[in-house]
Short mmCIF file of N, CA and C and ligand atoms in Angstrom, two decimals:
data_model
loop_
_atom_site.label_atom_id
_atom_site.label_comp_id
_atom_site.label_asym_id
_atom_site.label_seq_id
_atom_site.Cartn_x
_atom_site.Cartn_y
_atom_site.Cartn_z
N UNK Q 204 -11.43 23.89 6.98
CA UNK Q 204 -10.13 23.28 7.30
C UNK Q 204 -9.11 23.75 6.26
N UNK Q 205 -7.98 24.31 6.72
CA UNK Q 205 -6.91 24.69 5.80
C UNK Q 205 -6.07 23.48 5.46
N UNK Q 206 -6.02 23.21 4.16
CA UNK Q 206 -5.27 22.03 3.75
C UNK Q 206 -4.48 22.35 2.49
N UNK Q 207 -3.51 21.51 2.22
CA UNK Q 207 -2.65 21.71 1.05
C UNK Q 207 -2.61 20.40 0.29
N UNK Q 208 -2.68 20.49 -1.04
CA UNK Q 208 -2.55 19.28 -1.84
C UNK Q 208 -1.06 18.93 -1.94
N UNK Q 209 -0.74 17.71 -1.51
CA UNK Q 209 0.66 17.26 -1.53
C UNK Q 209 0.97 16.57 -2.86
N UNK Q 210 0.04 15.73 -3.31
CA UNK Q 210 0.19 15.04 -4.60
C UNK Q 210 -1.12 15.12 -5.36
N UNK Q 211 -1.10 15.68 -6.56
CA UNK Q 211 -2.32 15.82 -7.36
C UNK Q 211 -2.71 14.47 -7.96
N UNK Q 212 -3.95 14.39 -8.46
CA UNK Q 212 -4.36 13.12 -9.09
C UNK Q 212 -3.52 12.81 -10.31
N UNK Q 213 -3.08 13.84 -11.04
CA UNK Q 213 -2.22 13.63 -12.20
C UNK Q 213 -0.85 13.08 -11.78
N UNK Q 214 -0.29 13.66 -10.72
CA UNK Q 214 1.01 13.17 -10.21
C UNK Q 214 0.89 11.71 -9.77
N UNK Q 215 -0.24 11.38 -9.11
CA UNK Q 215 -0.44 10.01 -8.65
C UNK Q 215 -0.54 9.08 -9.85
N UNK Q 216 -1.38 9.45 -10.83
CA UNK Q 216 -1.58 8.60 -12.00
C UNK Q 216 -0.28 8.39 -12.77
N UNK Q 217 0.48 9.48 -13.00
CA UNK Q 217 1.75 9.37 -13.74
C UNK Q 217 2.73 8.46 -12.99
N UNK Q 218 2.76 8.59 -11.66
CA UNK Q 218 3.68 7.77 -10.87
C UNK Q 218 3.28 6.31 -10.89
N UNK Q 219 1.96 6.06 -10.95
CA UNK Q 219 1.50 4.66 -11.00
C UNK Q 219 1.86 4.02 -12.34
N UNK Q 220 1.91 4.82 -13.42
CA UNK Q 220 2.38 4.29 -14.71
C UNK Q 220 3.80 3.74 -14.56
N UNK Q 221 4.64 4.51 -13.88
CA UNK Q 221 6.04 4.12 -13.68
C UNK Q 221 6.12 2.87 -12.80
N UNK Q 222 5.35 2.88 -11.69
CA UNK Q 222 5.37 1.73 -10.77
C UNK Q 222 4.87 0.46 -11.46
N UNK Q 223 3.81 0.59 -12.28
CA UNK Q 223 3.26 -0.59 -12.98
C UNK Q 223 4.33 -1.20 -13.89
N UNK Q 224 5.10 -0.35 -14.57
CA UNK Q 224 6.18 -0.86 -15.44
C UNK Q 224 7.24 -1.57 -14.61
N UNK Q 225 7.56 -0.98 -13.45
CA UNK Q 225 8.56 -1.59 -12.55
C UNK Q 225 8.10 -2.98 -12.10
N UNK Q 226 6.81 -3.09 -11.76
CA UNK Q 226 6.27 -4.38 -11.29
C UNK Q 226 6.19 -5.38 -12.43
N UNK Q 227 5.81 -4.91 -13.63
CA UNK Q 227 5.81 -5.81 -14.80
C UNK Q 227 7.22 -6.35 -15.04
N UNK Q 228 8.21 -5.48 -14.88
CA UNK Q 228 9.62 -5.89 -15.06
C UNK Q 228 10.00 -6.92 -14.00
N UNK Q 229 9.62 -6.66 -12.76
CA UNK Q 229 9.92 -7.60 -11.66
C UNK Q 229 9.30 -8.97 -11.96
N UNK Q 230 8.04 -8.98 -12.40
CA UNK Q 230 7.35 -10.24 -12.67
C UNK Q 230 8.00 -10.96 -13.86
N UNK Q 231 8.41 -10.19 -14.88
CA UNK Q 231 9.01 -10.80 -16.07
C UNK Q 231 10.38 -11.43 -15.76
N UNK Q 232 10.97 -11.01 -14.63
CA UNK Q 232 12.28 -11.56 -14.25
C UNK Q 232 12.16 -12.77 -13.32
N UNK Q 233 10.92 -13.13 -12.93
CA UNK Q 233 10.71 -14.36 -12.15
C UNK Q 233 10.95 -15.55 -13.08
N UNK Q 234 11.27 -16.75 -12.52
CA UNK Q 234 11.41 -17.92 -13.38
C UNK Q 234 10.15 -18.09 -14.25
N UNK Q 235 10.35 -18.48 -15.52
CA UNK Q 235 9.25 -18.56 -16.50
C UNK Q 235 8.03 -19.32 -15.98
N UNK Q 236 8.27 -20.49 -15.33
CA UNK Q 236 7.14 -21.32 -14.88
C UNK Q 236 6.50 -20.79 -13.59
N UNK Q 237 6.98 -19.64 -13.10
CA UNK Q 237 6.37 -19.08 -11.88
C UNK Q 237 5.70 -17.73 -12.15
N UNK Q 238 5.77 -17.28 -13.40
CA UNK Q 238 5.24 -15.94 -13.70
C UNK Q 238 3.72 -15.86 -13.63
N UNK Q 239 3.06 -17.04 -13.68
CA UNK Q 239 1.59 -17.04 -13.54
C UNK Q 239 1.19 -17.36 -12.10
N UNK Q 240 2.16 -17.26 -11.18
CA UNK Q 240 1.86 -17.55 -9.77
C UNK Q 240 2.05 -16.30 -8.93
N UNK Q 241 1.59 -15.18 -9.45
CA UNK Q 241 1.73 -13.91 -8.74
C UNK Q 241 0.39 -13.51 -8.14
N UNK Q 242 0.41 -13.17 -6.86
CA UNK Q 242 -0.83 -12.70 -6.24
C UNK Q 242 -0.57 -11.37 -5.53
N UNK Q 243 -1.38 -10.37 -5.88
CA UNK Q 243 -1.33 -9.10 -5.17
C UNK Q 243 -2.31 -9.18 -4.01
N UNK Q 244 -1.88 -8.74 -2.83
CA UNK Q 244 -2.78 -8.71 -1.67
C UNK Q 244 -2.84 -7.29 -1.13
N UNK Q 245 -4.00 -6.67 -1.24
CA UNK Q 245 -4.19 -5.30 -0.76
C UNK Q 245 -4.59 -5.29 0.70
N UNK Q 246 -4.10 -4.29 1.43
CA UNK Q 246 -4.48 -4.14 2.83
C UNK Q 246 -5.59 -3.09 2.93
N UNK Q 247 -6.78 -3.55 3.20
CA UNK Q 247 -7.95 -2.66 3.29
C UNK Q 247 -7.90 -1.86 4.59
N UNK Q 248 -8.53 -0.66 4.62
CA UNK Q 248 -9.29 -0.05 3.54
C UNK Q 248 -8.45 0.91 2.70
N UNK Q 249 -7.34 1.37 3.26
CA UNK Q 249 -6.59 2.47 2.65
C UNK Q 249 -6.10 2.20 1.24
N UNK Q 250 -5.95 0.90 0.90
CA UNK Q 250 -5.34 0.55 -0.39
C UNK Q 250 -6.29 0.64 -1.57
N UNK Q 251 -7.59 0.87 -1.33
CA UNK Q 251 -8.59 0.63 -2.39
C UNK Q 251 -8.30 1.31 -3.72
N UNK Q 252 -8.10 2.63 -3.71
CA UNK Q 252 -7.88 3.32 -4.99
C UNK Q 252 -6.52 2.97 -5.57
N UNK Q 253 -5.53 2.82 -4.71
CA UNK Q 253 -4.17 2.45 -5.12
C UNK Q 253 -4.21 1.11 -5.85
N UNK Q 254 -4.86 0.11 -5.24
CA UNK Q 254 -4.93 -1.23 -5.85
C UNK Q 254 -5.69 -1.18 -7.17
N UNK Q 255 -6.84 -0.51 -7.15
CA UNK Q 255 -7.68 -0.47 -8.34
C UNK Q 255 -6.95 0.21 -9.50
N UNK Q 256 -6.36 1.38 -9.24
CA UNK Q 256 -5.69 2.11 -10.32
C UNK Q 256 -4.40 1.42 -10.76
N UNK Q 257 -3.63 0.90 -9.79
CA UNK Q 257 -2.34 0.28 -10.13
C UNK Q 257 -2.53 -1.03 -10.91
N UNK Q 258 -3.39 -1.91 -10.39
CA UNK Q 258 -3.50 -3.24 -11.03
C UNK Q 258 -4.06 -3.13 -12.45
N UNK Q 259 -4.87 -2.09 -12.73
CA UNK Q 259 -5.36 -1.93 -14.10
C UNK Q 259 -4.30 -1.39 -15.05
N UNK Q 260 -3.18 -0.94 -14.51
CA UNK Q 260 -2.06 -0.50 -15.35
C UNK Q 260 -1.03 -1.62 -15.53
N UNK Q 261 -1.16 -2.70 -14.74
CA UNK Q 261 -0.20 -3.80 -14.82
C UNK Q 261 -0.61 -4.77 -15.93
N UNK Q 262 0.34 -5.13 -16.79
CA UNK Q 262 0.01 -5.98 -17.93
C UNK Q 262 0.14 -7.46 -17.59
N UNK Q 263 1.02 -7.82 -16.65
CA UNK Q 263 1.25 -9.23 -16.30
C UNK Q 263 0.01 -9.83 -15.65
N UNK Q 264 -0.21 -11.14 -15.91
CA UNK Q 264 -1.30 -11.86 -15.26
C UNK Q 264 -1.06 -11.94 -13.76
N UNK Q 265 -2.11 -11.79 -13.01
CA UNK Q 265 -1.96 -11.93 -11.55
C UNK Q 265 -3.31 -12.18 -10.90
N UNK Q 266 -3.27 -12.75 -9.69
CA UNK Q 266 -4.47 -12.89 -8.88
C UNK Q 266 -4.52 -11.72 -7.90
N UNK Q 267 -5.69 -11.50 -7.32
CA UNK Q 267 -5.86 -10.37 -6.41
C UNK Q 267 -6.69 -10.79 -5.21
N UNK Q 268 -6.25 -10.42 -4.02
CA UNK Q 268 -7.03 -10.69 -2.82
C UNK Q 268 -6.80 -9.54 -1.83
N UNK Q 269 -7.55 -9.57 -0.74
CA UNK Q 269 -7.45 -8.47 0.24
C UNK Q 269 -7.40 -9.00 1.67
N UNK Q 270 -6.70 -8.25 2.50
CA UNK Q 270 -6.67 -8.50 3.94
C UNK Q 270 -7.14 -7.21 4.60
N UNK Q 271 -7.88 -7.35 5.69
CA UNK Q 271 -8.28 -6.15 6.43
C UNK Q 271 -7.29 -5.94 7.57
N UNK Q 272 -6.53 -4.87 7.50
CA UNK Q 272 -5.58 -4.56 8.57
C UNK Q 272 -5.80 -3.13 9.01
N UNK Q 273 -6.02 -2.92 10.31
CA UNK Q 273 -6.20 -1.54 10.75
C UNK Q 273 -5.52 -1.31 12.08
N UNK Q 274 -4.95 -0.11 12.20
CA UNK Q 274 -4.19 0.18 13.42
C UNK Q 274 -4.44 1.59 13.93
N UNK Q 275 -5.22 2.38 13.18
CA UNK Q 275 -5.41 3.76 13.61
C UNK Q 275 -6.84 4.02 14.07
N UNK Q 276 -6.98 4.79 15.12
CA UNK Q 276 -8.28 5.18 15.64
C UNK Q 276 -8.20 6.67 15.94
N UNK Q 277 -9.07 7.47 15.33
CA UNK Q 277 -9.06 8.92 15.55
C UNK Q 277 -7.67 9.53 15.35
N UNK Q 278 -7.01 9.14 14.27
CA UNK Q 278 -5.67 9.63 13.93
C UNK Q 278 -4.58 9.17 14.91
N UNK Q 279 -4.91 8.31 15.88
CA UNK Q 279 -3.91 7.83 16.82
C UNK Q 279 -3.75 6.32 16.63
N UNK Q 280 -2.55 5.82 16.89
CA UNK Q 280 -2.31 4.40 16.73
C UNK Q 280 -3.05 3.61 17.81
N UNK Q 281 -3.80 2.60 17.37
CA UNK Q 281 -4.46 1.71 18.32
C UNK Q 281 -3.85 0.34 18.17
N UNK Q 282 -4.54 -0.70 18.63
CA UNK Q 282 -4.01 -2.06 18.47
C UNK Q 282 -4.14 -2.48 17.02
N UNK Q 283 -3.17 -3.22 16.53
CA UNK Q 283 -3.21 -3.70 15.15
C UNK Q 283 -4.10 -4.95 15.08
N UNK Q 284 -5.09 -4.89 14.19
CA UNK Q 284 -5.89 -6.09 13.96
C UNK Q 284 -5.74 -6.50 12.50
N UNK Q 285 -5.49 -7.78 12.27
CA UNK Q 285 -5.31 -8.28 10.91
C UNK Q 285 -6.25 -9.44 10.68
N UNK Q 286 -7.14 -9.30 9.70
CA UNK Q 286 -8.05 -10.39 9.34
C UNK Q 286 -7.44 -11.15 8.17
N UNK Q 287 -6.93 -12.37 8.44
CA UNK Q 287 -6.14 -13.10 7.45
C UNK Q 287 -6.98 -14.06 6.61
N UNK Q 288 -8.24 -13.77 6.43
CA UNK Q 288 -9.12 -14.68 5.72
C UNK Q 288 -8.93 -14.56 4.20
N UNK Q 289 -7.85 -15.15 3.66
CA UNK Q 289 -7.58 -15.08 2.23
C UNK Q 289 -7.33 -16.45 1.64
N UNK Q 290 -7.29 -16.51 0.29
CA UNK Q 290 -6.98 -17.77 -0.40
C UNK Q 290 -5.57 -18.22 -0.03
N UNK Q 291 -5.24 -19.48 -0.32
CA UNK Q 291 -3.91 -19.97 -0.02
C UNK Q 291 -2.87 -19.26 -0.88
N UNK Q 292 -1.77 -18.89 -0.27
CA UNK Q 292 -0.70 -18.22 -1.01
C UNK Q 292 0.50 -19.15 -1.19
N UNK Q 293 0.34 -20.39 -0.73
CA UNK Q 293 1.43 -21.37 -0.85
C UNK Q 293 1.87 -21.45 -2.32
N UNK Q 294 3.19 -21.49 -2.55
CA UNK Q 294 3.75 -21.59 -3.90
C UNK Q 294 3.36 -20.44 -4.82
N UNK Q 295 3.07 -19.30 -4.24
CA UNK Q 295 2.80 -18.10 -5.04
C UNK Q 295 3.80 -17.00 -4.67
N UNK Q 296 4.05 -16.12 -5.63
CA UNK Q 296 4.83 -14.91 -5.35
C UNK Q 296 3.85 -13.83 -4.90
N UNK Q 297 3.99 -13.41 -3.65
CA UNK Q 297 3.04 -12.45 -3.08
C UNK Q 297 3.60 -11.03 -3.17
N UNK Q 298 2.75 -10.10 -3.59
CA UNK Q 298 3.12 -8.68 -3.54
C UNK Q 298 2.04 -7.96 -2.73
N UNK Q 299 2.43 -7.49 -1.54
CA UNK Q 299 1.48 -6.82 -0.65
C UNK Q 299 1.38 -5.35 -1.06
N UNK Q 300 0.16 -4.85 -1.20
CA UNK Q 300 -0.06 -3.45 -1.57
C UNK Q 300 -0.71 -2.70 -0.42
N UNK Q 301 -0.07 -1.62 0.03
CA UNK Q 301 -0.68 -0.83 1.10
C UNK Q 301 -0.59 0.65 0.74
N UNK Q 302 -1.45 1.44 1.39
CA UNK Q 302 -1.46 2.87 1.11
C UNK Q 302 -0.18 3.54 1.58
N UNK Q 303 0.22 3.21 2.82
CA UNK Q 303 1.35 3.96 3.39
C UNK Q 303 2.13 3.10 4.37
N UNK Q 304 3.44 3.25 4.36
CA UNK Q 304 4.28 2.59 5.36
C UNK Q 304 4.79 3.66 6.30
N UNK Q 305 4.31 3.64 7.52
CA UNK Q 305 4.68 4.64 8.53
C UNK Q 305 5.78 4.02 9.40
N UNK Q 306 5.43 3.45 10.55
CA UNK Q 306 6.43 2.79 11.39
C UNK Q 306 6.88 1.47 10.77
N UNK Q 307 6.04 0.91 9.89
CA UNK Q 307 6.35 -0.39 9.29
C UNK Q 307 5.84 -1.55 10.13
N UNK Q 308 5.18 -1.24 11.25
CA UNK Q 308 4.68 -2.31 12.14
C UNK Q 308 3.65 -3.17 11.42
N UNK Q 309 2.74 -2.51 10.68
CA UNK Q 309 1.68 -3.26 9.99
C UNK Q 309 2.30 -4.21 8.96
N UNK Q 310 3.16 -3.69 8.09
CA UNK Q 310 3.73 -4.53 7.02
C UNK Q 310 4.61 -5.63 7.61
N UNK Q 311 5.37 -5.29 8.64
CA UNK Q 311 6.22 -6.30 9.28
C UNK Q 311 5.37 -7.44 9.82
N UNK Q 312 4.25 -7.08 10.45
CA UNK Q 312 3.38 -8.10 11.04
C UNK Q 312 2.69 -8.94 9.95
N UNK Q 313 2.22 -8.28 8.89
CA UNK Q 313 1.53 -9.01 7.81
C UNK Q 313 2.52 -9.93 7.09
N UNK Q 314 3.73 -9.45 6.83
CA UNK Q 314 4.74 -10.29 6.17
C UNK Q 314 5.05 -11.51 7.03
N UNK Q 315 5.20 -11.32 8.33
CA UNK Q 315 5.49 -12.44 9.24
C UNK Q 315 4.36 -13.47 9.20
N UNK Q 316 3.11 -12.97 9.26
CA UNK Q 316 1.96 -13.90 9.25
C UNK Q 316 1.88 -14.64 7.93
N UNK Q 317 2.05 -13.93 6.80
CA UNK Q 317 1.92 -14.58 5.49
C UNK Q 317 3.06 -15.58 5.24
N UNK Q 318 4.22 -15.33 5.84
CA UNK Q 318 5.37 -16.23 5.64
C UNK Q 318 5.06 -17.64 6.12
N UNK Q 319 4.18 -17.75 7.11
CA UNK Q 319 3.82 -19.07 7.65
C UNK Q 319 3.16 -19.97 6.60
N UNK Q 320 2.62 -19.37 5.54
CA UNK Q 320 1.91 -20.13 4.50
C UNK Q 320 2.82 -20.59 3.37
N UNK Q 321 4.13 -20.44 3.54
CA UNK Q 321 5.12 -20.88 2.56
C UNK Q 321 4.92 -20.36 1.13
N UNK Q 322 4.81 -19.05 0.97
CA UNK Q 322 4.79 -18.51 -0.40
C UNK Q 322 6.19 -18.62 -1.00
N UNK Q 323 6.29 -18.50 -2.33
CA UNK Q 323 7.60 -18.53 -2.99
C UNK Q 323 8.41 -17.29 -2.60
N UNK Q 324 7.72 -16.17 -2.48
CA UNK Q 324 8.39 -14.93 -2.07
C UNK Q 324 7.33 -13.94 -1.59
N UNK Q 325 7.76 -12.94 -0.84
CA UNK Q 325 6.85 -11.85 -0.43
C UNK Q 325 7.57 -10.52 -0.66
N UNK Q 326 6.93 -9.64 -1.42
CA UNK Q 326 7.43 -8.27 -1.60
C UNK Q 326 6.36 -7.31 -1.09
N UNK Q 327 6.79 -6.10 -0.73
CA UNK Q 327 5.82 -5.10 -0.28
C UNK Q 327 5.92 -3.87 -1.17
N UNK Q 328 4.79 -3.25 -1.39
CA UNK Q 328 4.71 -2.11 -2.31
C UNK Q 328 3.73 -1.10 -1.75
N UNK Q 329 4.18 0.12 -1.54
CA UNK Q 329 3.28 1.14 -0.97
C UNK Q 329 3.23 2.39 -1.84
N UNK Q 330 2.13 3.11 -1.70
CA UNK Q 330 1.99 4.37 -2.42
C UNK Q 330 2.89 5.43 -1.77
N UNK Q 331 2.86 5.48 -0.43
CA UNK Q 331 3.64 6.49 0.29
C UNK Q 331 4.52 5.84 1.35
N UNK Q 332 5.76 6.26 1.42
CA UNK Q 332 6.65 5.80 2.47
C UNK Q 332 7.03 6.99 3.34
N UNK Q 333 6.83 6.85 4.67
CA UNK Q 333 7.21 7.94 5.57
C UNK Q 333 8.66 7.79 5.98
N UNK Q 334 9.42 8.87 5.83
CA UNK Q 334 10.83 8.85 6.22
C UNK Q 334 10.94 9.11 7.71
N UNK Q 335 10.93 8.05 8.49
CA UNK Q 335 11.12 8.18 9.94
C UNK Q 335 12.17 7.17 10.37
N UNK Q 336 12.83 7.44 11.51
CA UNK Q 336 13.86 6.50 11.96
C UNK Q 336 13.27 5.21 12.53
N UNK Q 337 14.09 4.19 12.63
CA UNK Q 337 13.73 2.92 13.29
C UNK Q 337 12.49 2.25 12.72
N UNK Q 338 12.34 2.27 11.40
CA UNK Q 338 11.17 1.61 10.80
C UNK Q 338 11.31 0.09 10.97
N UNK Q 339 10.19 -0.56 11.20
CA UNK Q 339 10.19 -2.01 11.37
C UNK Q 339 10.18 -2.73 10.03
N UNK Q 340 9.91 -1.98 8.96
CA UNK Q 340 9.89 -2.58 7.63
C UNK Q 340 10.18 -1.50 6.58
N UNK Q 341 11.00 -1.84 5.62
CA UNK Q 341 11.26 -0.92 4.49
C UNK Q 341 10.60 -1.55 3.25
N UNK Q 342 9.64 -0.84 2.62
CA UNK Q 342 8.96 -1.44 1.47
C UNK Q 342 9.90 -1.67 0.28
N UNK Q 343 9.65 -2.74 -0.46
CA UNK Q 343 10.48 -3.07 -1.63
C UNK Q 343 10.20 -2.11 -2.78
N UNK Q 344 8.94 -1.71 -2.93
CA UNK Q 344 8.54 -0.77 -3.98
C UNK Q 344 7.76 0.37 -3.32
N UNK Q 345 7.99 1.59 -3.80
CA UNK Q 345 7.23 2.72 -3.25
C UNK Q 345 7.08 3.77 -4.34
N UNK Q 346 6.09 4.64 -4.15
CA UNK Q 346 5.86 5.71 -5.12
C UNK Q 346 6.37 7.05 -4.59
N UNK Q 347 5.85 7.47 -3.44
CA UNK Q 347 6.21 8.77 -2.88
C UNK Q 347 6.87 8.62 -1.51
N UNK Q 348 7.73 9.59 -1.17
CA UNK Q 348 8.28 9.69 0.19
C UNK Q 348 7.72 10.94 0.84
N UNK Q 349 7.36 10.87 2.13
CA UNK Q 349 6.99 12.07 2.87
C UNK Q 349 7.70 12.06 4.22
N UNK Q 350 7.74 13.25 4.86
CA UNK Q 350 8.29 13.32 6.21
C UNK Q 350 7.23 12.80 7.18
N UNK Q 351 7.46 12.97 8.46
CA UNK Q 351 6.55 12.44 9.47
C UNK Q 351 5.34 13.38 9.64
N UNK Q 352 4.45 13.36 8.64
CA UNK Q 352 3.25 14.20 8.68
C UNK Q 352 2.03 13.31 8.48
N UNK Q 353 0.85 13.79 8.90
CA UNK Q 353 -0.37 13.01 8.68
C UNK Q 353 -1.02 13.46 7.38
N UNK Q 354 -1.24 12.51 6.47
CA UNK Q 354 -1.81 12.84 5.17
C UNK Q 354 -3.11 12.06 4.96
N UNK Q 355 -3.92 12.54 4.02
CA UNK Q 355 -5.21 11.88 3.77
C UNK Q 355 -5.64 12.12 2.33
N UNK Q 356 -6.63 11.31 1.92
CA UNK Q 356 -7.12 11.39 0.55
C UNK Q 356 -6.63 10.20 -0.25
N UNK Q 357 -7.27 9.92 -1.37
CA UNK Q 357 -6.90 8.81 -2.26
C UNK Q 357 -6.79 7.51 -1.45
N UNK Q 358 -7.82 7.22 -0.66
CA UNK Q 358 -7.84 5.99 0.13
C UNK Q 358 -7.45 6.19 1.58
N UNK Q 359 -6.54 7.14 1.81
CA UNK Q 359 -6.11 7.41 3.19
C UNK Q 359 -7.19 8.22 3.89
N UNK Q 360 -7.53 7.82 5.11
CA UNK Q 360 -8.66 8.47 5.78
C UNK Q 360 -8.25 9.60 6.70
N UNK Q 361 -9.23 10.48 6.93
CA UNK Q 361 -9.13 11.48 7.98
C UNK Q 361 -10.31 11.19 8.89
N UNK Q 362 -10.07 10.55 10.04
CA UNK Q 362 -11.17 10.09 10.90
C UNK Q 362 -12.22 9.31 10.12
N UNK Q 363 -11.78 8.42 9.27
CA UNK Q 363 -12.64 7.55 8.45
C UNK Q 363 -13.27 8.24 7.24
N UNK Q 364 -13.15 9.56 7.14
CA UNK Q 364 -13.67 10.28 5.97
C UNK Q 364 -12.53 10.59 5.00
N UNK Q 365 -12.88 11.24 3.91
CA UNK Q 365 -11.91 11.79 2.94
C UNK Q 365 -11.19 10.75 2.09
N UNK Q 366 -11.55 9.47 2.23
CA UNK Q 366 -10.89 8.45 1.40
C UNK Q 366 -11.20 8.67 -0.07
N UNK Q 367 -12.31 9.37 -0.34
CA UNK Q 367 -12.76 9.56 -1.73
C UNK Q 367 -12.04 10.69 -2.47
N UNK Q 368 -11.18 11.44 -1.78
CA UNK Q 368 -10.46 12.52 -2.49
C UNK Q 368 -9.59 11.92 -3.59
N UNK Q 369 -9.51 12.63 -4.72
CA UNK Q 369 -8.70 12.13 -5.84
C UNK Q 369 -7.22 12.40 -5.64
N UNK Q 370 -6.91 13.37 -4.72
CA UNK Q 370 -5.51 13.71 -4.46
C UNK Q 370 -5.16 13.40 -3.01
N UNK Q 371 -3.90 13.64 -2.67
CA UNK Q 371 -3.44 13.41 -1.29
C UNK Q 371 -3.14 14.76 -0.65
N UNK Q 372 -3.69 14.97 0.54
CA UNK Q 372 -3.60 16.28 1.18
C UNK Q 372 -3.00 16.23 2.58
N UNK Q 373 -2.61 17.41 3.04
CA UNK Q 373 -2.08 17.57 4.39
C UNK Q 373 -2.76 18.78 4.99
N UNK Q 374 -3.15 18.68 6.28
CA UNK Q 374 -3.79 19.78 6.98
C UNK Q 374 -2.69 20.75 7.38
N UNK Q 375 -2.92 22.08 7.25
CA UNK Q 375 -1.82 22.99 7.56
C UNK Q 375 -2.07 23.86 8.78
N UNK Q 376 -3.18 23.66 9.50
CA UNK Q 376 -3.37 24.43 10.75
C UNK Q 376 -3.73 23.51 11.91
N UNK Q 377 -2.83 22.66 12.30
CA UNK Q 377 -3.11 21.72 13.40
C UNK Q 377 -3.42 22.46 14.68
P1 LIG O 262 2.42 1.57 10.23
O1 LIG O 262 2.04 0.24 10.83
O2 LIG O 262 3.38 1.46 9.09
O3 LIG O 262 2.88 2.55 11.27
O4 LIG O 262 1.09 2.22 9.71
C1 LIG O 262 0.41 1.64 8.70
C2 LIG O 262 -1.02 2.10 8.59
O5 LIG O 262 -1.31 3.24 9.41
C3 LIG O 262 -1.27 2.53 7.18
O6 LIG O 262 -1.61 1.44 6.37
C4 LIG O 262 -2.38 3.53 7.35
O7 LIG O 262 -3.61 2.85 7.36
C5 LIG O 262 -2.12 4.16 8.70
N1 LIG O 262 -1.38 5.43 8.55
C6 LIG O 262 -0.08 5.68 8.82
N2 LIG O 262 0.24 6.96 8.54
C7 LIG O 262 -0.90 7.54 8.09
C8 LIG O 262 -1.22 8.86 7.61
O8 LIG O 262 -0.40 9.80 7.54
N3 LIG O 262 -2.51 9.06 7.22
C9 LIG O 262 -3.47 8.09 7.28
N4 LIG O 262 -4.70 8.40 6.88
N5 LIG O 262 -3.20 6.83 7.70
C10 LIG O 262 -1.93 6.56 8.10
MG1 LIG O 263 -3.56 0.94 6.05
#
């Protein structure tokens, strides 16, 4: 398979240093008595390496939980399924972590569902944001921007494989 590395592991790691500082700053600007009420919620499976690497660079105290959300089947969009079996987020500042925001349908749907639990706030943070028109959600924090291309590696799958790549790649002979 002919492929090209879009973002190297070094580029990803350096960018996560910057994002972690940004998130620490955001948390430090919350009201003092709410700074220990921060919960990161990762959207499995794509978020795994992003969550693991990012949260270990964040200095602020926080809780961590996961939701299983999936919408792709064989590289094509299927029905969105969201498993909301998580701890209570009531009176917490929620920061949702996902691998990529494409149409924004997934994040829009997860934010709507989580809002029902009366959190203090909900922010979204993604590793990659796709620049496409008519997005249903614009992430509050992001690391990389890409055009409307299919990418994989570093948690992002290629037909369920390739999540273990340390970098992010794009196939160049479709
Ligand atoms: P959205 O609902 O924003 O269109 O898509 C969100 C989900 O679709 C992402 O969390 C990710 O799992 C999957 N997705 C979207 N674009 C890509 C891509 O380029 N590569 C891979 N592997 N997954 C993608
Ligand atoms: Mg995903």
